Coordinates of C-alpha atoms in Angstrom, one line a residue:
Chain U
G1 CA 0.2 0.2 -0.3
E2 CA 0.7 3.5 0.1
S3 CA 4.0 4.1 2.3
V4 CA 5.0 7.8 0.7
G5 CA 3.5 11.0 2.6
L6 CA 4.4 14.8 2.9
H7 CA 4.7 17.0 5.7
L8 CA 3.2 19.8 5.2
P9 CA -0.4 20.1 2.7
T10 CA 0.6 23.8 1.3
L11 CA 3.6 25.8 1.1
S12 CA 3.5 29.9 0.1
V13 CA 6.9 31.5 -0.8
Q14 CA 8.1 34.5 -2.1
E15 CA 9.2 34.9 -5.3
G16 CA 12.8 34.6 -5.9
D17 CA 13.1 32.7 -2.5
N18 CA 14.1 29.1 -2.0
S19 CA 11.5 26.3 -1.6
I20 CA 12.0 23.0 0.3
I21 CA 9.3 19.9 0.2
N22 CA 9.7 17.2 2.0
C23 CA 8.8 13.8 2.0
A24 CA 8.6 10.3 4.3
Y25 CA 8.5 7.2 3.4
S26 CA 8.0 3.9 5.5
N27 CA 9.1 1.2 3.1
S28 CA 12.8 0.1 3.8
A29 CA 12.6 -1.7 0.7
S30 CA 11.9 1.6 -1.6
D31 CA 15.2 2.0 -3.9
Y32 CA 13.9 4.5 -6.3
F33 CA 12.5 7.8 -5.6
I34 CA 10.9 10.8 -8.2
W35 CA 9.6 14.1 -7.7
Y36 CA 6.7 15.1 -9.9
K37 CA 5.0 18.4 -10.7
Q38 CA 1.0 18.9 -11.3
E39 CA -0.2 22.1 -12.4
S40 CA -3.9 22.8 -12.2
G41 CA -5.7 20.8 -15.2
K42 CA -2.8 18.9 -16.2
G43 CA -1.0 15.7 -15.9
P44 CA 1.6 15.2 -13.4
Q45 CA 5.0 16.4 -14.9
F46 CA 8.8 14.8 -13.9
I47 CA 10.9 16.9 -12.1
I48 CA 13.8 14.5 -10.6
D49 CA 14.9 11.6 -9.6
I50 CA 17.1 10.0 -7.1
R51 CA 18.3 6.1 -6.4
S52 CA 18.7 4.8 -3.1
N53 CA 22.7 4.3 -3.9
M54 CA 22.7 8.4 -4.0
D55 CA 22.6 11.3 -1.3
K56 CA 21.8 13.8 -3.0
R57 CA 21.0 15.2 -6.9
Q58 CA 21.1 18.2 -8.9
G59 CA 18.9 19.5 -11.7
Q60 CA 18.3 23.0 -13.2
R61 CA 17.3 25.1 -10.1
V62 CA 15.9 21.8 -8.2
T63 CA 17.9 19.4 -5.7
V64 CA 16.6 16.6 -4.2
L65 CA 18.1 15.2 -1.0
L66 CA 17.6 11.5 0.0
N67 CA 18.4 10.3 3.7
K68 CA 17.8 6.7 4.0
T69 CA 18.8 6.7 7.5
V70 CA 15.4 8.6 8.8
K71 CA 13.4 7.4 5.1
H72 CA 13.7 11.0 4.3
L73 CA 13.6 13.0 1.0
S74 CA 12.9 16.6 0.0
L75 CA 12.9 18.7 -3.0
Q76 CA 14.8 22.1 -3.0
I77 CA 13.3 24.5 -5.9
A78 CA 16.0 27.4 -5.8
A79 CA 15.2 31.2 -6.7
T80 CA 11.1 30.0 -6.5
Q81 CA 9.1 31.5 -9.4
P82 CA 5.3 31.9 -10.1
G83 CA 5.9 29.3 -12.9
D84 CA 6.5 26.9 -9.9
S85 CA 3.1 26.9 -8.4
A86 CA 1.8 23.5 -8.3
V87 CA 1.1 20.9 -6.3
Y88 CA 4.2 18.3 -5.7
F89 CA 4.5 14.8 -5.6
C90 CA 7.1 12.5 -4.6
A91 CA 6.8 9.1 -5.3
E92 CA 8.6 6.2 -4.7
T93 CA 8.7 2.1 -6.2
R94 CA 10.6 -1.1 -5.3
R95 CA 12.4 -3.7 -7.3
T96 CA 10.7 -4.1 -10.4
G97 CA 10.1 -0.4 -11.0
N98 CA 6.8 -1.0 -13.0
Q99 CA 4.3 0.4 -9.6
F100 CA 4.8 3.8 -8.3
Y101 CA 4.0 4.9 -4.9
F102 CA 2.1 8.8 -4.9
G103 CA 2.1 10.6 -2.0
T104 CA -0.8 12.9 -1.1
G105 CA 1.0 16.4 -2.4
T106 CA 2.3 19.6 -1.4
S107 CA 0.9 22.6 -2.7
L108 CA 3.3 25.3 -3.4
T109 CA 2.1 29.2 -3.8
V110 CA 4.4 31.4 -4.9
I111 CA 3.5 34.9 -3.9
P112 CA 4.7 37.9 -6.2
Chain Q
D1 CA 5.9 14.8 -31.6
A2 CA 2.7 14.5 -29.7
G3 CA 3.0 13.3 -26.2
V4 CA -0.1 11.3 -24.2
T5 CA -2.9 11.7 -25.5
Q6 CA -6.2 10.5 -23.6
S7 CA -10.0 10.7 -24.6
P8 CA -12.7 11.5 -23.5
T9 CA -11.2 14.9 -21.4
H10 CA -14.6 15.1 -19.2
L11 CA -17.7 12.2 -19.3
I12 CA -20.9 12.2 -16.5
K13 CA -21.8 8.5 -16.2
T14 CA -24.7 6.8 -13.3
R15 CA -24.2 4.3 -11.1
G16 CA -24.0 1.1 -12.5
Q17 CA -23.0 1.9 -15.9
Q18 CA -19.8 1.3 -17.6
V19 CA -17.3 3.1 -19.2
T20 CA -13.8 2.9 -21.5
L21 CA -11.1 5.7 -21.5
R22 CA -8.7 5.7 -24.1
C23 CA -5.1 6.4 -24.1
S24 CA -2.4 6.9 -27.0
P25 CA 1.0 6.8 -25.7
K26 CA 4.0 9.4 -26.5
S27 CA 5.8 8.1 -30.0
G28 CA 8.6 5.5 -29.1
H29 CA 6.9 4.3 -26.2
D30 CA 5.8 1.0 -25.1
T31 CA 4.7 0.6 -21.7
V32 CA 1.9 2.3 -20.4
S33 CA 0.3 2.5 -16.9
W34 CA -3.1 3.8 -16.0
Y35 CA -3.4 5.9 -12.3
Q36 CA -6.8 6.9 -10.3
Q37 CA -6.3 10.7 -9.0
A38 CA -9.0 11.4 -6.4
L39 CA -9.3 15.0 -5.7
G40 CA -7.3 16.4 -3.6
Q41 CA -5.0 13.0 -3.3
G42 CA -1.9 11.5 -5.1
P43 CA -2.4 9.5 -8.4
Q44 CA -3.0 5.8 -7.2
F45 CA -1.7 2.7 -9.2
I46 CA -4.4 0.6 -11.3
F47 CA -2.0 -1.5 -13.5
Q48 CA 0.5 -1.7 -16.2
Y49 CA 0.6 -2.9 -19.9
Y50 CA 3.5 -4.1 -21.9
E51 CA 3.5 -6.3 -25.1
E52 CA 0.0 -6.5 -24.8
E53 CA -0.3 -8.0 -21.5
E54 CA -1.4 -6.8 -17.8
R55 CA 2.5 -7.1 -16.5
Q56 CA 1.6 -5.2 -12.4
R57 CA -1.8 -4.6 -11.0
G58 CA -2.6 -2.3 -8.3
N59 CA -5.3 -2.8 -5.7
F60 CA -8.3 -2.3 -7.5
P61 CA -11.1 -4.8 -7.9
D62 CA -11.7 -6.7 -11.0
R63 CA -14.7 -4.3 -12.5
F64 CA -11.1 -2.4 -13.5
S65 CA -9.6 -4.1 -16.4
G66 CA -7.8 -3.0 -19.6
H67 CA -6.4 -3.4 -22.8
Q68 CA -3.2 -2.8 -24.7
F69 CA -3.4 -2.8 -28.4
P70 CA -0.7 -3.6 -31.1
N71 CA 0.4 -0.1 -31.9
Y72 CA 0.6 0.3 -28.1
S73 CA -2.4 2.6 -27.5
S74 CA -4.6 1.4 -24.5
E75 CA -8.0 1.3 -23.3
L76 CA -9.1 0.9 -19.5
N77 CA -12.9 0.0 -18.9
V78 CA -14.5 0.2 -15.2
N79 CA -17.5 -1.8 -14.9
A80 CA -20.6 -1.3 -13.1
L81 CA -19.6 2.2 -11.6
L82 CA -19.8 3.1 -8.1
L83 CA -19.9 6.8 -7.2
G84 CA -16.6 6.4 -5.5
D85 CA -15.2 6.0 -9.1
S86 CA -15.5 9.0 -9.5
A87 CA -11.8 10.7 -10.2
L88 CA -8.8 11.6 -12.7
Y89 CA -7.8 9.0 -14.8
L90 CA -4.2 9.6 -16.0
C91 CA -2.3 7.5 -18.1
A92 CA 1.1 7.3 -18.4
S93 CA 3.6 5.9 -20.8
R94 CA 7.3 5.2 -21.0
P95 CA 10.1 3.4 -23.1
D96 CA 10.1 0.1 -21.1
R97 CA 13.8 -0.6 -22.2
L98 CA 14.5 2.4 -20.2
N99 CA 13.2 1.3 -16.6
T100 CA 12.9 4.6 -16.0
G101 CA 10.5 6.5 -12.8
E102 CA 10.2 9.3 -16.0
L103 CA 6.6 8.6 -16.6
F104 CA 4.8 10.6 -19.8
F105 CA 1.1 11.9 -18.2
G106 CA -1.8 12.6 -20.3
E107 CA -3.9 15.9 -19.0
G108 CA -6.3 12.8 -17.9
S109 CA -9.6 11.5 -18.5
R110 CA -12.3 13.2 -15.1
L111 CA -15.1 10.8 -15.0
T112 CA -18.0 12.0 -12.7
V113 CA -20.1 9.1 -11.4
L114 CA -23.8 10.4 -10.2

Protein backbone atom coordinates (compact mmCIF):
# COMPACT_ATOMS: atom_id res chain seq x y z
CA GLY A 1 0.00 0.00 0.00
CA GLU A 2 0.87 3.65 0.08
CA SER A 3 3.95 4.38 2.13
CA VAL A 4 4.76 7.90 1.10
CA GLY A 5 3.63 10.95 3.02
CA LEU A 6 4.31 14.63 2.96
CA HIS A 7 4.89 16.84 5.96
CA LEU A 8 2.81 19.83 4.88
CA PRO A 9 -0.17 20.02 2.55
CA THR A 10 0.49 23.68 1.60
CA LEU A 11 3.51 25.92 1.30
CA SER A 12 3.68 29.63 0.41
CA VAL A 13 6.94 31.34 -0.53
CA GLN A 14 7.95 34.73 -1.84
CA GLU A 15 9.12 34.94 -5.41
CA GLY A 16 12.89 34.62 -5.49
CA ASP A 17 13.13 32.70 -2.22
CA ASN A 18 14.13 29.05 -2.03
CA SER A 19 11.45 26.40 -1.44
CA ILE A 20 11.86 23.13 0.42
CA ILE A 21 9.26 20.39 0.13
CA ASN A 22 9.63 17.37 2.36
CA CYS A 23 8.54 13.77 2.03
CA ALA A 24 8.74 10.74 4.32
CA TYR A 25 8.53 7.10 3.38
CA SER A 26 8.16 4.02 5.53
CA ASN A 27 9.20 1.05 3.42
CA SER A 28 12.87 0.13 3.71
CA ALA A 29 12.59 -1.71 0.39
CA SER A 30 11.97 1.56 -1.45
CA ASP A 31 14.96 2.10 -3.69
CA TYR A 32 13.98 4.69 -6.24
CA PHE A 33 12.33 8.06 -5.66
CA ILE A 34 10.86 10.59 -8.02
CA TRP A 35 9.44 14.09 -7.72
CA TYR A 36 6.55 15.18 -9.92
CA LYS A 37 4.91 18.57 -10.44
CA GLN A 38 1.23 18.85 -11.29
CA GLU A 39 -0.22 22.12 -12.49
CA SER A 40 -3.93 22.72 -12.37
CA GLY A 41 -5.77 20.81 -15.07
CA LYS A 42 -2.69 18.91 -16.21
CA GLY A 43 -1.11 15.55 -15.64
CA PRO A 44 1.96 15.18 -13.41
CA GLN A 45 5.28 16.19 -14.93
CA PHE A 46 8.59 14.56 -14.01
CA ILE A 47 11.05 16.84 -12.20
CA ILE A 48 13.93 14.76 -10.89
CA ASP A 49 14.71 11.30 -9.57
CA ILE A 50 17.19 9.71 -7.20
CA ARG A 51 18.20 6.14 -6.49
CA SER A 52 18.87 4.79 -3.04
CA ASN A 53 22.62 4.56 -3.66
CA MET A 54 22.80 8.38 -3.82
CA ASP A 55 22.30 11.09 -1.21
CA LYS A 56 21.91 14.09 -3.47
CA ARG A 57 21.10 14.89 -7.05
CA GLN A 58 20.86 18.24 -8.76
CA GLY A 59 18.98 19.47 -11.77
CA GLN A 60 18.14 22.86 -13.15
CA ARG A 61 17.21 24.96 -10.07
CA VAL A 62 16.19 21.79 -8.20
CA THR A 63 18.00 19.54 -5.77
CA VAL A 64 16.75 16.32 -4.24
CA LEU A 65 18.22 15.07 -0.98
CA LEU A 66 17.73 11.54 0.30
CA ASN A 67 18.31 10.49 3.90
CA LYS A 68 17.85 6.73 4.07
CA THR A 69 18.59 6.61 7.78
CA VAL A 70 15.41 8.49 8.65
CA LYS A 71 13.57 7.60 5.43
CA HIS A 72 13.20 11.18 4.31
CA LEU A 73 13.66 13.05 1.08
CA SER A 74 13.30 16.66 0.15
CA LEU A 75 12.99 18.76 -2.98
CA GLN A 76 14.68 22.13 -2.96
CA ILE A 77 13.73 24.72 -5.56
CA ALA A 78 16.09 27.65 -5.90
CA ALA A 79 14.88 31.17 -6.72
CA THR A 80 11.24 30.13 -6.81
CA GLN A 81 9.24 31.63 -9.65
CA PRO A 82 5.49 32.10 -10.17
CA GLY A 83 5.59 29.27 -12.71
CA ASP A 84 6.64 26.93 -9.91
CA SER A 85 3.18 27.22 -8.33
CA ALA A 86 1.75 23.71 -8.48
CA VAL A 87 1.19 20.56 -6.44
CA TYR A 88 4.35 18.56 -5.87
CA PHE A 89 4.30 14.81 -5.34
CA CYS A 90 7.01 12.49 -4.23
CA ALA A 91 6.73 8.92 -5.48
CA GLU A 92 8.65 5.77 -4.78
CA THR A 93 9.00 2.33 -6.23
CA ARG A 94 10.63 -0.97 -5.31
CA ARG A 95 12.31 -3.76 -7.18
CA THR A 96 10.43 -4.00 -10.47
CA GLY A 97 9.94 -0.29 -10.88
CA ASN A 98 6.58 -0.81 -12.54
CA GLN A 99 4.32 0.43 -9.75
CA PHE A 100 4.85 3.91 -8.35
CA TYR A 101 3.44 4.93 -4.97
CA PHE A 102 2.56 8.62 -4.83
CA GLY A 103 2.16 10.76 -1.73
CA THR A 104 -0.78 13.12 -1.22
CA GLY A 105 1.07 16.19 -2.48
CA THR A 106 2.16 19.62 -1.29
CA SER A 107 0.56 22.65 -2.87
CA LEU A 108 3.19 25.33 -3.48
CA THR A 109 2.04 28.93 -3.93
CA VAL A 110 4.54 31.55 -5.03
CA ILE A 111 3.71 35.06 -3.90
CA PRO A 112 4.84 37.76 -6.37
CA ASP B 1 5.77 14.92 -31.53
CA ALA B 2 2.49 14.49 -29.69
CA GLY B 3 2.69 13.55 -26.06
CA VAL B 4 0.30 11.22 -24.28
CA THR B 5 -3.27 11.83 -25.41
CA GLN B 6 -6.37 10.70 -23.59
CA SER B 7 -10.05 10.68 -24.47
CA PRO B 8 -12.60 11.70 -23.51
CA THR B 9 -11.46 14.61 -21.37
CA HIS B 10 -14.66 14.71 -19.34
CA LEU B 11 -17.59 12.36 -18.99
CA ILE B 12 -20.56 11.81 -16.71
CA LYS B 13 -22.02 8.39 -15.97
CA THR B 14 -24.56 6.99 -13.55
CA ARG B 15 -24.07 4.24 -11.03
CA GLY B 16 -24.02 0.76 -12.52
CA GLN B 17 -22.96 1.91 -15.96
CA GLN B 18 -19.75 0.98 -17.72
CA VAL B 19 -17.07 3.29 -19.09
CA THR B 20 -14.15 2.98 -21.50
CA LEU B 21 -11.26 5.43 -21.44
CA ARG B 22 -8.63 5.60 -24.14
CA CYS B 23 -4.96 6.47 -24.23
CA SER B 24 -2.37 6.94 -26.95
CA PRO B 25 1.16 6.84 -25.56
CA LYS B 26 3.97 9.15 -26.53
CA SER B 27 5.67 8.15 -29.75
CA GLY B 28 8.27 5.45 -29.13
CA HIS B 29 6.79 4.39 -25.79
CA ASP B 30 5.63 0.81 -25.41
CA THR B 31 4.65 0.69 -21.73
CA VAL B 32 1.38 2.19 -20.53
CA SER B 33 0.22 2.60 -16.95
CA TRP B 34 -3.10 3.80 -15.62
CA TYR B 35 -3.59 5.78 -12.43
CA GLN B 36 -6.65 6.97 -10.56
CA GLN B 37 -6.43 10.37 -8.90
CA ALA B 38 -9.19 11.33 -6.49
CA LEU B 39 -9.67 15.01 -5.73
CA GLY B 40 -6.93 16.28 -3.44
CA GLN B 41 -5.01 13.00 -3.53
CA GLY B 42 -2.00 11.61 -5.27
CA PRO B 43 -2.34 9.22 -8.21
CA GLN B 44 -3.01 5.58 -7.32
CA PHE B 45 -1.62 2.84 -9.56
CA ILE B 46 -4.26 0.72 -11.27
CA PHE B 47 -2.20 -1.43 -13.67
CA GLN B 48 0.52 -1.44 -16.27
CA TYR B 49 0.49 -2.91 -19.77
CA TYR B 50 3.44 -4.08 -21.80
CA GLU B 51 3.46 -6.25 -24.92
CA GLU B 52 -0.35 -6.34 -24.81
CA GLU B 53 -0.32 -8.02 -21.41
CA GLU B 54 -1.13 -6.74 -17.92
CA ARG B 55 2.28 -6.82 -16.28
CA GLN B 56 1.44 -5.50 -12.84
CA ARG B 57 -1.71 -4.56 -11.00
CA GLY B 58 -2.42 -2.34 -8.05
CA ASN B 59 -5.06 -2.79 -5.38
CA PHE B 60 -8.13 -2.32 -7.57
CA PRO B 61 -11.10 -4.70 -7.98
CA ASP B 62 -11.75 -6.77 -11.08
CA ARG B 63 -14.30 -4.19 -12.20
CA PHE B 64 -11.24 -2.37 -13.53
CA SER B 65 -9.84 -3.99 -16.63
CA GLY B 66 -7.70 -2.91 -19.49
CA HIS B 67 -6.27 -3.70 -22.85
CA GLN B 68 -3.25 -2.78 -24.90
CA PHE B 69 -3.28 -2.87 -28.67
CA PRO B 70 -0.43 -3.72 -31.07
CA ASN B 71 0.16 0.00 -31.67
CA TYR B 72 0.72 0.37 -27.89
CA SER B 73 -2.46 2.37 -27.31
CA SER B 74 -4.52 1.29 -24.35
CA GLU B 75 -8.02 1.26 -22.92
CA LEU B 76 -9.24 1.29 -19.34
CA ASN B 77 -12.66 -0.24 -18.71
CA VAL B 78 -14.62 0.15 -15.51
CA ASN B 79 -17.79 -1.89 -14.99
CA ALA B 80 -20.63 -1.43 -12.50
CA LEU B 81 -19.62 2.13 -11.70
CA LEU B 82 -19.78 3.33 -8.11
CA LEU B 83 -19.94 6.88 -6.82
CA GLY B 84 -16.43 6.36 -5.46
CA ASP B 85 -15.09 5.79 -8.96
CA SER B 86 -15.42 9.52 -9.61
CA ALA B 87 -11.87 10.69 -10.23
CA LEU B 88 -9.31 11.84 -12.74
CA TYR B 89 -7.95 8.85 -14.65
CA LEU B 90 -4.41 9.35 -15.83
CA CYS B 91 -2.52 7.43 -18.45
CA ALA B 92 1.28 7.40 -18.36
CA SER B 93 3.78 5.98 -20.81
CA ARG B 94 7.49 5.29 -21.00
CA PRO B 95 9.89 3.20 -23.06
CA ASP B 96 10.28 -0.12 -21.27
CA ARG B 97 13.96 -0.43 -22.18
CA LEU B 98 14.82 2.62 -20.06
CA ASN B 99 13.15 1.31 -16.87
CA THR B 100 12.99 4.86 -15.57
CA GLY B 101 10.65 6.67 -13.23
CA GLU B 102 10.19 9.39 -15.82
CA LEU B 103 6.61 8.70 -16.75
CA PHE B 104 4.93 10.90 -19.32
CA PHE B 105 1.36 11.61 -18.24
CA GLY B 106 -1.62 12.67 -20.27
CA GLU B 107 -3.97 15.35 -19.00
CA GLY B 108 -6.44 12.73 -17.86
CA SER B 109 -10.07 11.82 -18.26
CA ARG B 110 -12.31 13.35 -15.59
CA LEU B 111 -15.04 10.83 -14.71
CA THR B 112 -18.05 11.87 -12.66
CA VAL B 113 -20.41 9.15 -11.45
CA LEU B 114 -23.88 10.31 -10.36
